[in-house]
Amino acid sequence: MENRTVETAKRLVSVIICAYNRKEMLDLCLQSVLSQDYANVQIVVIDDNSNDGTSEFIKAKYPSVHLITNATNKGPAYAKNQGIIASRGDLLLFIDSDVELIDKSSIAKMASLLVLDKTIGEIGGEIQDYSDPKNYSIIGANIGDDGWPVLVSLSNSEKDKPKECDYVPTSNCMLRKEIIHQVGGFDPYFFYPAEDTALGFEIKKAGFRNVISADAGAWHKLSQQSRIHSYYMAKRATMRFLLKEYGILRFLSIELKRYFSPLKRQQKLREIDQKAETEAFDNSLNNKFAYFFALLKAYLWNLFYLPQTISARGKNFLTSKEMKRYKKPLL
């Protein structure tokens, strides 16, 4: 065990944080990283064209942080790829700027598990409800038949019992750099959300296990500012995921089943859609017309970008050629 601990401590962990107008939350996030008992850490912050003085704040308070400042907003997936390229560690930890690492040994524990078990692709998990610090759940996700995420949870009391899932949200996710290069990084044309869904899917397809761990949970505050997605953005990303990973025929089959499947299956799909619709209506969709307009817009967006979606299969988005040619998709 001692040899394993020494071996792990030698590994440089690059902590990659994408920030967009969350200066105060980012400050708390960085404090939680710097409070870790794992010293061999590089911190990379990508300021994705914030207008709240994020870059100036980082330069003044955290001069040791490797800061990348984008002149235009590129989107979270592209920014994460920038962080991968700038990283020096062979272990990468992605955390969101509204996340706090609650266990001072989180990085050490995740790194140790990755060093110990080469079958693990991603490890991590987010805590969405931290109202009771003694009793909470760590969240990961599976991918439903229709592409929507199905949450997977693990009690904080279930130590040393990592639970497998299809993907670990990159709000708190550690993996080996060699693996993310193997699968070609994040697909930036997802923009947001579903970029972590697609990454986890590719990692599992490459033969690795993705797991959530009670030793690795991080409190994700889910800020109202930008973490509540519109139904349009969620639907658009889900459609693109299905088209890219499953193909046009399976996509059409899933969409047709949504409306014409036997009652029991149709009801299940409707329940998932209705949950997303309810969240969307609470925040941006005020009537049924707006909902159907958002749905139609998602279909049209994916039709417009279909050639790009198909050509993205198997592509390495970390090459200098792909980084240079990227153009932010129309929203």
mmCIF file of C-alpha atoms in Angstrom:
data_model
loop_
_atom_site.group_PDB
_atom_site.id
_atom_site.type_symbol
_atom_site.label_atom_id
_atom_site.label_comp_id
_atom_site.label_asym_id
_atom_site.label_seq_id
_atom_site.Cartn_x
_atom_site.Cartn_y
_atom_site.Cartn_z
ATOM 1 C CA MET A 1 0.000 0.000 0.000
ATOM 2 C CA GLU A 2 2.855 2.360 0.848
ATOM 3 C CA ASN A 3 4.485 1.757 -2.547
ATOM 4 C CA ARG A 4 1.165 2.507 -4.236
ATOM 5 C CA THR A 5 0.829 5.740 -2.277
ATOM 6 C CA VAL A 6 4.325 6.822 -3.268
ATOM 7 C CA GLU A 7 3.648 5.924 -6.906
ATOM 8 C CA THR A 8 0.396 7.903 -6.891
ATOM 9 C CA ALA A 9 1.998 10.950 -5.258
ATOM 10 C CA LYS A 10 4.494 11.122 -8.116
ATOM 11 C CA ARG A 11 1.681 11.584 -10.633
ATOM 12 C CA LEU A 12 1.025 15.175 -11.619
ATOM 13 C CA VAL A 13 -2.715 15.902 -11.640
ATOM 14 C CA SER A 14 -3.821 18.717 -13.936
ATOM 15 C CA VAL A 15 -7.043 20.280 -12.627
ATOM 16 C CA ILE A 16 -8.952 21.819 -15.553
ATOM 17 C CA ILE A 17 -11.636 24.411 -14.790
ATOM 18 C CA CYS A 18 -13.694 26.214 -17.439
ATOM 19 C CA ALA A 19 -15.111 29.534 -16.255
ATOM 20 C CA TYR A 20 -17.723 31.890 -17.637
ATOM 21 C CA ASN A 21 -18.911 34.786 -15.462
ATOM 22 C CA ARG A 22 -18.656 32.944 -12.144
ATOM 23 C CA LYS A 23 -15.835 34.791 -10.430
ATOM 24 C CA GLU A 24 -17.127 34.363 -6.873
ATOM 25 C CA MET A 25 -17.908 30.667 -7.290
ATOM 26 C CA LEU A 26 -14.594 30.115 -9.054
ATOM 27 C CA ASP A 27 -12.812 31.613 -6.049
ATOM 28 C CA LEU A 28 -14.423 29.047 -3.718
ATOM 29 C CA CYS A 29 -13.680 26.284 -6.205
ATOM 30 C CA LEU A 30 -9.989 27.184 -6.365
ATOM 31 C CA GLN A 31 -9.768 27.422 -2.591
ATOM 32 C CA SER A 32 -11.132 23.874 -2.307
ATOM 33 C CA VAL A 33 -8.544 22.622 -4.817
ATOM 34 C CA LEU A 34 -5.672 24.373 -3.059
ATOM 35 C CA SER A 35 -6.851 22.925 0.282
ATOM 36 C CA GLN A 36 -6.339 19.365 -0.960
ATOM 37 C CA ASP A 37 -3.710 17.205 0.723
ATOM 38 C CA TYR A 38 -2.390 16.147 -2.690
ATOM 39 C CA ALA A 39 0.417 18.565 -3.496
ATOM 40 C CA ASN A 40 1.448 17.523 -7.007
ATOM 41 C CA VAL A 41 -1.174 19.580 -8.829
ATOM 42 C CA GLN A 42 -1.261 21.916 -11.819
ATOM 43 C CA ILE A 43 -4.328 24.172 -12.093
ATOM 44 C CA VAL A 44 -5.514 25.291 -15.529
ATOM 45 C CA VAL A 45 -8.349 27.832 -15.770
ATOM 46 C CA ILE A 46 -9.932 28.681 -19.106
ATOM 47 C CA ASP A 47 -11.787 32.000 -19.010
ATOM 48 C CA ASP A 48 -14.244 31.603 -21.878
ATOM 49 C CA ASN A 49 -14.685 35.319 -22.601
ATOM 50 C CA SER A 50 -16.195 36.323 -19.234
ATOM 51 C CA ASN A 51 -17.184 39.951 -18.705
ATOM 52 C CA ASP A 52 -17.002 39.933 -14.897
ATOM 53 C CA GLY A 53 -13.249 40.391 -14.584
ATOM 54 C CA THR A 54 -12.464 36.694 -14.130
ATOM 55 C CA SER A 55 -9.054 36.821 -15.833
ATOM 56 C CA GLU A 56 -7.930 39.903 -13.926
ATOM 57 C CA PHE A 57 -9.088 38.290 -10.683
ATOM 58 C CA ILE A 58 -7.126 35.092 -11.364
ATOM 59 C CA LYS A 59 -3.968 36.998 -12.280
ATOM 60 C CA ALA A 60 -4.151 39.034 -9.080
ATOM 61 C CA LYS A 61 -5.137 36.355 -6.540
ATOM 62 C CA TYR A 62 -3.889 33.114 -8.101
ATOM 63 C CA PRO A 63 -0.746 33.951 -10.097
ATOM 64 C CA SER A 64 0.417 30.323 -10.087
ATOM 65 C CA VAL A 65 -2.658 29.223 -12.042
ATOM 66 C CA HIS A 66 -2.122 28.544 -15.741
ATOM 67 C CA LEU A 67 -4.675 30.952 -17.218
ATOM 68 C CA ILE A 68 -6.082 30.813 -20.744
ATOM 69 C CA THR A 69 -8.276 33.764 -21.765
ATOM 70 C CA ASN A 70 -10.465 33.380 -24.841
ATOM 71 C CA ALA A 71 -11.117 36.490 -26.936
ATOM 72 C CA THR A 72 -14.501 35.027 -27.944
ATOM 73 C CA ASN A 73 -16.790 32.521 -26.279
ATOM 74 C CA LYS A 74 -15.929 29.057 -27.587
ATOM 75 C CA GLY A 75 -18.141 26.871 -25.423
ATOM 76 C CA PRO A 76 -17.324 24.442 -22.588
ATOM 77 C CA ALA A 77 -16.274 21.488 -24.743
ATOM 78 C CA TYR A 78 -13.742 23.486 -26.754
ATOM 79 C CA ALA A 79 -12.456 25.148 -23.577
ATOM 80 C CA LYS A 80 -11.917 21.734 -21.985
ATOM 81 C CA ASN A 81 -9.903 20.686 -25.034
ATOM 82 C CA GLN A 82 -7.781 23.811 -24.548
ATOM 83 C CA GLY A 83 -7.188 22.688 -20.971
ATOM 84 C CA ILE A 84 -6.174 19.193 -22.080
ATOM 85 C CA ILE A 85 -3.623 20.611 -24.514
ATOM 86 C CA ALA A 86 -2.219 22.973 -21.852
ATOM 87 C CA SER A 87 -2.043 20.248 -19.189
ATOM 88 C CA ARG A 88 1.258 18.736 -18.051
ATOM 89 C CA GLY A 89 -0.129 15.976 -15.852
ATOM 90 C CA ASP A 90 -0.801 12.408 -16.900
ATOM 91 C CA LEU A 91 -3.961 12.497 -14.763
ATOM 92 C CA LEU A 92 -6.635 15.076 -15.586
ATOM 93 C CA LEU A 93 -9.360 16.288 -13.226
ATOM 94 C CA PHE A 94 -12.219 18.249 -14.774
ATOM 95 C CA ILE A 95 -14.301 20.272 -12.337
ATOM 96 C CA ASP A 96 -16.856 23.000 -12.960
ATOM 97 C CA SER A 97 -16.332 26.477 -11.592
ATOM 98 C CA ASP A 98 -19.402 26.096 -9.321
ATOM 99 C CA VAL A 99 -18.020 22.955 -7.659
ATOM 100 C CA GLU A 100 -16.325 22.525 -4.290
ATOM 101 C CA LEU A 101 -14.248 19.492 -3.340
ATOM 102 C CA ILE A 102 -15.625 18.665 0.106
ATOM 103 C CA ASP A 103 -13.082 15.986 1.066
ATOM 104 C CA LYS A 104 -9.503 17.253 1.401
ATOM 105 C CA SER A 105 -8.309 13.892 0.073
ATOM 106 C CA SER A 106 -10.594 13.727 -2.984
ATOM 107 C CA ILE A 107 -7.809 14.187 -5.521
ATOM 108 C CA ALA A 108 -5.533 11.699 -3.743
ATOM 109 C CA LYS A 109 -8.286 9.078 -3.555
ATOM 110 C CA MET A 110 -9.303 9.418 -7.201
ATOM 111 C CA ALA A 111 -5.685 9.351 -8.363
ATOM 112 C CA SER A 112 -4.987 6.274 -6.250
ATOM 113 C CA LEU A 113 -7.916 4.363 -7.736
ATOM 114 C CA LEU A 114 -6.847 5.245 -11.277
ATOM 115 C CA VAL A 115 -3.281 4.109 -10.586
ATOM 116 C CA LEU A 116 -4.510 0.908 -8.915
ATOM 117 C CA ASP A 117 -7.140 -0.113 -11.485
ATOM 118 C CA LYS A 118 -6.221 0.307 -15.155
ATOM 119 C CA THR A 119 -9.708 -0.797 -16.228
ATOM 120 C CA ILE A 120 -11.208 2.470 -14.945
ATOM 121 C CA GLY A 121 -11.714 5.144 -17.575
ATOM 122 C CA GLU A 122 -13.507 7.884 -15.626
ATOM 123 C CA ILE A 123 -13.946 8.279 -11.876
ATOM 124 C CA GLY A 124 -15.753 10.970 -9.908
ATOM 125 C CA GLY A 125 -19.335 12.019 -9.301
ATOM 126 C CA GLU A 126 -21.237 15.094 -8.206
ATOM 127 C CA ILE A 127 -23.251 15.848 -5.080
ATOM 128 C CA GLN A 128 -26.355 17.837 -5.976
ATOM 129 C CA ASP A 129 -27.946 17.962 -2.520
ATOM 130 C CA TYR A 130 -25.496 18.686 0.294
ATOM 131 C CA SER A 131 -28.032 19.937 2.839
ATOM 132 C CA ASP A 132 -27.030 17.071 5.151
ATOM 133 C CA PRO A 133 -23.218 16.636 5.121
ATOM 134 C CA LYS A 134 -23.582 13.279 6.888
ATOM 135 C CA ASN A 135 -26.035 11.769 4.423
ATOM 136 C CA TYR A 136 -25.897 12.518 0.707
ATOM 137 C CA SER A 137 -25.684 10.830 -2.678
ATOM 138 C CA ILE A 138 -23.000 10.900 -5.355
ATOM 139 C CA ILE A 139 -24.443 11.141 -8.851
ATOM 140 C CA GLY A 140 -23.384 9.686 -12.194
ATOM 141 C CA ALA A 141 -25.511 8.772 -15.204
ATOM 142 C CA ASN A 142 -26.488 6.059 -17.621
ATOM 143 C CA ILE A 143 -27.660 6.752 -21.147
ATOM 144 C CA GLY A 144 -31.306 5.846 -21.701
ATOM 145 C CA ASP A 145 -32.573 4.115 -24.838
ATOM 146 C CA ASP A 146 -33.673 7.500 -26.141
ATOM 147 C CA GLY A 147 -30.401 9.274 -25.319
ATOM 148 C CA TRP A 148 -31.639 11.077 -22.208
ATOM 149 C CA PRO A 149 -29.526 10.671 -19.037
ATOM 150 C CA VAL A 150 -30.779 8.327 -16.331
ATOM 151 C CA LEU A 151 -29.242 9.204 -12.979
ATOM 152 C CA VAL A 152 -27.175 6.655 -11.060
ATOM 153 C CA SER A 153 -26.650 7.335 -7.357
ATOM 154 C CA LEU A 154 -24.357 6.056 -4.636
ATOM 155 C CA SER A 155 -24.710 6.762 -0.915
ATOM 156 C CA ASN A 156 -21.770 8.476 0.768
ATOM 157 C CA SER A 157 -21.775 5.599 3.276
ATOM 158 C CA GLU A 158 -20.869 3.091 0.548
ATOM 159 C CA LYS A 159 -17.105 3.544 0.812
ATOM 160 C CA ASP A 160 -14.816 1.339 -1.286
ATOM 161 C CA LYS A 161 -17.766 0.357 -3.489
ATOM 162 C CA PRO A 162 -17.439 2.271 -6.776
ATOM 163 C CA LYS A 163 -20.548 1.938 -8.926
ATOM 164 C CA GLU A 164 -20.369 1.648 -12.698
ATOM 165 C CA CYS A 165 -22.249 4.037 -14.949
ATOM 166 C CA ASP A 166 -22.202 5.056 -18.605
ATOM 167 C CA TYR A 167 -20.546 8.382 -17.925
ATOM 168 C CA VAL A 168 -19.304 10.592 -15.113
ATOM 169 C CA PRO A 169 -20.379 14.258 -15.337
ATOM 170 C CA THR A 170 -17.326 16.408 -15.993
ATOM 171 C CA SER A 171 -18.407 18.687 -13.179
ATOM 172 C CA ASN A 172 -16.091 16.331 -11.229
ATOM 173 C CA CYS A 173 -14.338 13.695 -13.280
ATOM 174 C CA MET A 174 -10.769 12.343 -13.291
ATOM 175 C CA LEU A 175 -9.197 10.242 -16.029
ATOM 176 C CA ARG A 176 -5.845 9.430 -17.561
ATOM 177 C CA LYS A 177 -4.648 11.804 -20.259
ATOM 178 C CA GLU A 178 -3.739 8.912 -22.540
ATOM 179 C CA ILE A 179 -7.372 7.771 -22.560
ATOM 180 C CA ILE A 180 -8.822 11.140 -23.512
ATOM 181 C CA HIS A 181 -6.276 11.418 -26.325
ATOM 182 C CA GLN A 182 -7.200 7.904 -27.405
ATOM 183 C CA VAL A 183 -10.869 8.890 -27.871
ATOM 184 C CA GLY A 184 -10.096 12.284 -29.432
ATOM 185 C CA GLY A 185 -11.101 14.676 -26.644
ATOM 186 C CA PHE A 186 -14.421 16.490 -26.336
ATOM 187 C CA ASP A 187 -16.586 17.043 -29.400
ATOM 188 C CA PRO A 188 -16.933 20.865 -29.316
ATOM 189 C CA TYR A 189 -19.911 20.896 -31.673
ATOM 190 C CA PHE A 190 -22.129 19.602 -28.898
ATOM 191 C CA PHE A 191 -21.374 22.991 -27.352
ATOM 192 C CA TYR A 192 -23.416 22.245 -24.237
ATOM 193 C CA PRO A 193 -24.832 20.016 -22.748
ATOM 194 C CA ALA A 194 -24.026 16.337 -23.633
ATOM 195 C CA GLU A 195 -20.320 16.841 -24.310
ATOM 196 C CA ASP A 196 -19.563 14.705 -21.246
ATOM 197 C CA THR A 197 -22.196 12.146 -22.277
ATOM 198 C CA ALA A 198 -20.446 11.659 -25.605
ATOM 199 C CA LEU A 199 -17.004 11.474 -23.985
ATOM 200 C CA GLY A 200 -18.080 8.818 -21.489
ATOM 201 C CA PHE A 201 -19.765 6.858 -24.275
ATOM 202 C CA GLU A 202 -16.544 6.825 -26.308
ATOM 203 C CA ILE A 203 -14.472 5.799 -23.285
ATOM 204 C CA LYS A 204 -16.792 2.868 -22.537
ATOM 205 C CA LYS A 205 -16.721 1.916 -26.212
ATOM 206 C CA ALA A 206 -12.919 1.792 -25.939
ATOM 207 C CA GLY A 207 -13.289 -0.903 -23.266
ATOM 208 C CA PHE A 208 -12.934 1.047 -20.003
ATOM 209 C CA ARG A 209 -15.234 1.232 -16.973
ATOM 210 C CA ASN A 210 -16.650 4.552 -15.803
ATOM 211 C CA VAL A 211 -17.411 4.700 -12.084
ATOM 212 C CA ILE A 212 -18.718 7.003 -9.386
ATOM 213 C CA SER A 213 -17.137 6.734 -5.954
ATOM 214 C CA ALA A 214 -18.187 7.808 -2.469
ATOM 215 C CA ASP A 215 -14.562 8.839 -1.934
ATOM 216 C CA ALA A 216 -14.669 11.248 -4.863
ATOM 217 C CA GLY A 217 -17.881 13.262 -4.546
ATOM 218 C CA ALA A 218 -17.840 17.025 -5.065
ATOM 219 C CA TRP A 219 -20.607 19.480 -4.247
ATOM 220 C CA HIS A 220 -22.066 20.870 -7.463
ATOM 221 C CA LYS A 221 -24.071 23.958 -6.655
ATOM 222 C CA LEU A 222 -25.957 23.992 -9.955
ATOM 223 C CA SER A 223 -26.023 27.764 -10.200
ATOM 224 C CA GLN A 224 -29.216 29.310 -11.515
ATOM 225 C CA GLN A 225 -27.132 31.513 -13.790
ATOM 226 C CA SER A 226 -26.254 28.885 -16.351
ATOM 227 C CA ARG A 227 -26.778 25.335 -15.079
ATOM 228 C CA ILE A 228 -30.478 25.106 -15.842
ATOM 229 C CA HIS A 229 -30.596 24.238 -19.519
ATOM 230 C CA SER A 230 -33.414 25.204 -21.823
ATOM 231 C CA TYR A 231 -35.417 22.342 -23.244
ATOM 232 C CA TYR A 232 -34.207 23.333 -26.704
ATOM 233 C CA MET A 233 -30.506 22.991 -25.834
ATOM 234 C CA ALA A 234 -31.025 19.663 -24.071
ATOM 235 C CA LYS A 235 -33.168 18.251 -26.865
ATOM 236 C CA ARG A 236 -30.778 19.498 -29.541
ATOM 237 C CA ALA A 237 -27.785 17.879 -27.869
ATOM 238 C CA THR A 238 -29.621 14.595 -27.280
ATOM 239 C CA MET A 239 -30.650 14.416 -30.931
ATOM 240 C CA ARG A 240 -27.076 15.077 -32.036
ATOM 241 C CA PHE A 241 -25.759 12.383 -29.715
ATOM 242 C CA LEU A 242 -28.170 9.825 -31.180
ATOM 243 C CA LEU A 243 -27.356 10.810 -34.761
ATOM 244 C CA LYS A 244 -23.615 10.728 -34.194
ATOM 245 C CA GLU A 245 -23.336 7.589 -32.093
ATOM 246 C CA TYR A 246 -26.283 5.466 -33.287
ATOM 247 C CA GLY A 247 -26.875 6.652 -36.847
ATOM 248 C CA ILE A 248 -29.811 8.076 -38.772
ATOM 249 C CA LEU A 249 -31.911 4.908 -38.913
ATOM 250 C CA ARG A 250 -31.785 4.261 -35.180
ATOM 251 C CA PHE A 251 -32.428 7.950 -34.516
ATOM 252 C CA LEU A 252 -35.571 7.805 -36.679
ATOM 253 C CA SER A 253 -36.642 4.588 -34.966
ATOM 254 C CA ILE A 254 -36.305 6.176 -31.524
ATOM 255 C CA GLU A 255 -38.175 9.308 -32.560
ATOM 256 C CA LEU A 256 -40.982 7.296 -34.176
ATOM 257 C CA LYS A 257 -41.313 5.093 -31.101
ATOM 258 C CA ARG A 258 -41.620 8.243 -29.057
ATOM 259 C CA TYR A 259 -44.903 9.001 -30.792
ATOM 260 C CA PHE A 260 -46.127 5.638 -32.077
ATOM 261 C CA SER A 261 -44.750 2.986 -29.715
ATOM 262 C CA PRO A 262 -46.935 0.718 -27.542
ATOM 263 C CA LEU A 263 -48.513 2.615 -24.689
ATOM 264 C CA LYS A 264 -46.207 1.390 -21.896
ATOM 265 C CA ARG A 265 -42.970 2.335 -23.672
ATOM 266 C CA GLN A 266 -44.462 5.560 -24.978
ATOM 267 C CA GLN A 267 -45.497 6.518 -21.453
ATOM 268 C CA LYS A 268 -41.941 5.960 -20.190
ATOM 269 C CA LEU A 269 -40.500 8.193 -22.905
ATOM 270 C CA ARG A 270 -43.172 10.807 -22.278
ATOM 271 C CA GLU A 271 -42.335 10.892 -18.566
ATOM 272 C CA ILE A 272 -38.693 11.665 -19.372
ATOM 273 C CA ASP A 273 -39.700 14.361 -21.847
ATOM 274 C CA GLN A 274 -42.249 15.846 -19.477
ATOM 275 C CA LYS A 275 -39.663 16.139 -16.715
ATOM 276 C CA ALA A 276 -37.392 18.100 -19.047
ATOM 277 C CA GLU A 277 -40.342 20.140 -20.284
ATOM 278 C CA THR A 278 -41.374 21.032 -16.741
ATOM 279 C CA GLU A 279 -37.875 22.245 -15.896
ATOM 280 C CA ALA A 280 -37.819 24.230 -19.118
ATOM 281 C CA PHE A 281 -41.254 25.775 -18.584
ATOM 282 C CA ASP A 282 -40.252 26.875 -15.101
ATOM 283 C CA ASN A 283 -37.408 28.905 -16.561
ATOM 284 C CA SER A 284 -37.932 29.865 -20.191
ATOM 285 C CA LEU A 285 -40.855 28.192 -21.966
ATOM 286 C CA ASN A 286 -44.075 29.933 -21.169
ATOM 287 C CA ASN A 287 -46.596 28.090 -23.310
ATOM 288 C CA LYS A 288 -47.147 25.061 -25.505
ATOM 289 C CA PHE A 289 -46.358 27.017 -28.647
ATOM 290 C CA ALA A 290 -42.922 27.835 -27.276
ATOM 291 C CA TYR A 291 -42.350 24.160 -26.460
ATOM 292 C CA PHE A 292 -43.231 22.976 -29.953
ATOM 293 C CA PHE A 293 -41.173 25.785 -31.463
ATOM 294 C CA ALA A 294 -38.174 24.669 -29.378
ATOM 295 C CA LEU A 295 -38.700 21.066 -30.479
ATOM 296 C CA LEU A 296 -38.961 22.082 -34.140
ATOM 297 C CA LYS A 297 -35.879 24.268 -33.812
ATOM 298 C CA ALA A 298 -33.915 21.327 -32.383
ATOM 299 C CA TYR A 299 -34.905 19.152 -35.362
ATOM 300 C CA LEU A 300 -33.991 21.877 -37.859
ATOM 301 C CA TRP A 301 -30.651 22.572 -36.162
ATOM 302 C CA ASN A 302 -29.706 18.909 -36.374
ATOM 303 C CA LEU A 303 -30.809 18.708 -40.001
ATOM 304 C CA PHE A 304 -28.641 21.723 -40.839
ATOM 305 C CA TYR A 305 -25.612 20.281 -39.019
ATOM 306 C CA LEU A 306 -26.184 16.651 -40.064
ATOM 307 C CA PRO A 307 -23.171 16.473 -42.450
ATOM 308 C CA GLN A 308 -20.910 17.856 -39.721
ATOM 309 C CA THR A 309 -22.366 15.441 -37.150
ATOM 310 C CA ILE A 310 -21.744 12.415 -39.360
ATOM 311 C CA SER A 311 -18.216 13.550 -40.233
ATOM 312 C CA ALA A 312 -17.411 13.973 -36.515
ATOM 313 C CA ARG A 313 -17.416 10.206 -35.929
ATOM 314 C CA GLY A 314 -13.981 9.008 -34.898
ATOM 315 C CA LYS A 315 -12.465 12.466 -35.228
ATOM 316 C CA ASN A 316 -9.629 13.643 -32.986
ATOM 317 C CA PHE A 317 -10.646 17.114 -31.848
ATOM 318 C CA LEU A 318 -7.350 17.658 -30.020
ATOM 319 C CA THR A 319 -5.250 18.044 -33.157
ATOM 320 C CA SER A 320 -4.031 21.536 -34.016
ATOM 321 C CA LYS A 321 -5.935 21.299 -37.306
ATOM 322 C CA GLU A 322 -9.277 20.652 -35.594
ATOM 323 C CA MET A 323 -8.639 23.260 -32.900
ATOM 324 C CA LYS A 324 -7.968 25.900 -35.558
ATOM 325 C CA ARG A 325 -10.852 25.010 -37.852
ATOM 326 C CA TYR A 326 -13.491 24.986 -35.097
ATOM 327 C CA LYS A 327 -16.324 27.460 -35.487
ATOM 328 C CA LYS A 328 -18.868 27.841 -32.738
ATOM 329 C CA PRO A 329 -22.180 26.346 -33.928
ATOM 330 C CA LEU A 330 -25.227 28.517 -34.339
ATOM 331 C CA LEU A 331 -27.348 28.517 -31.215
#
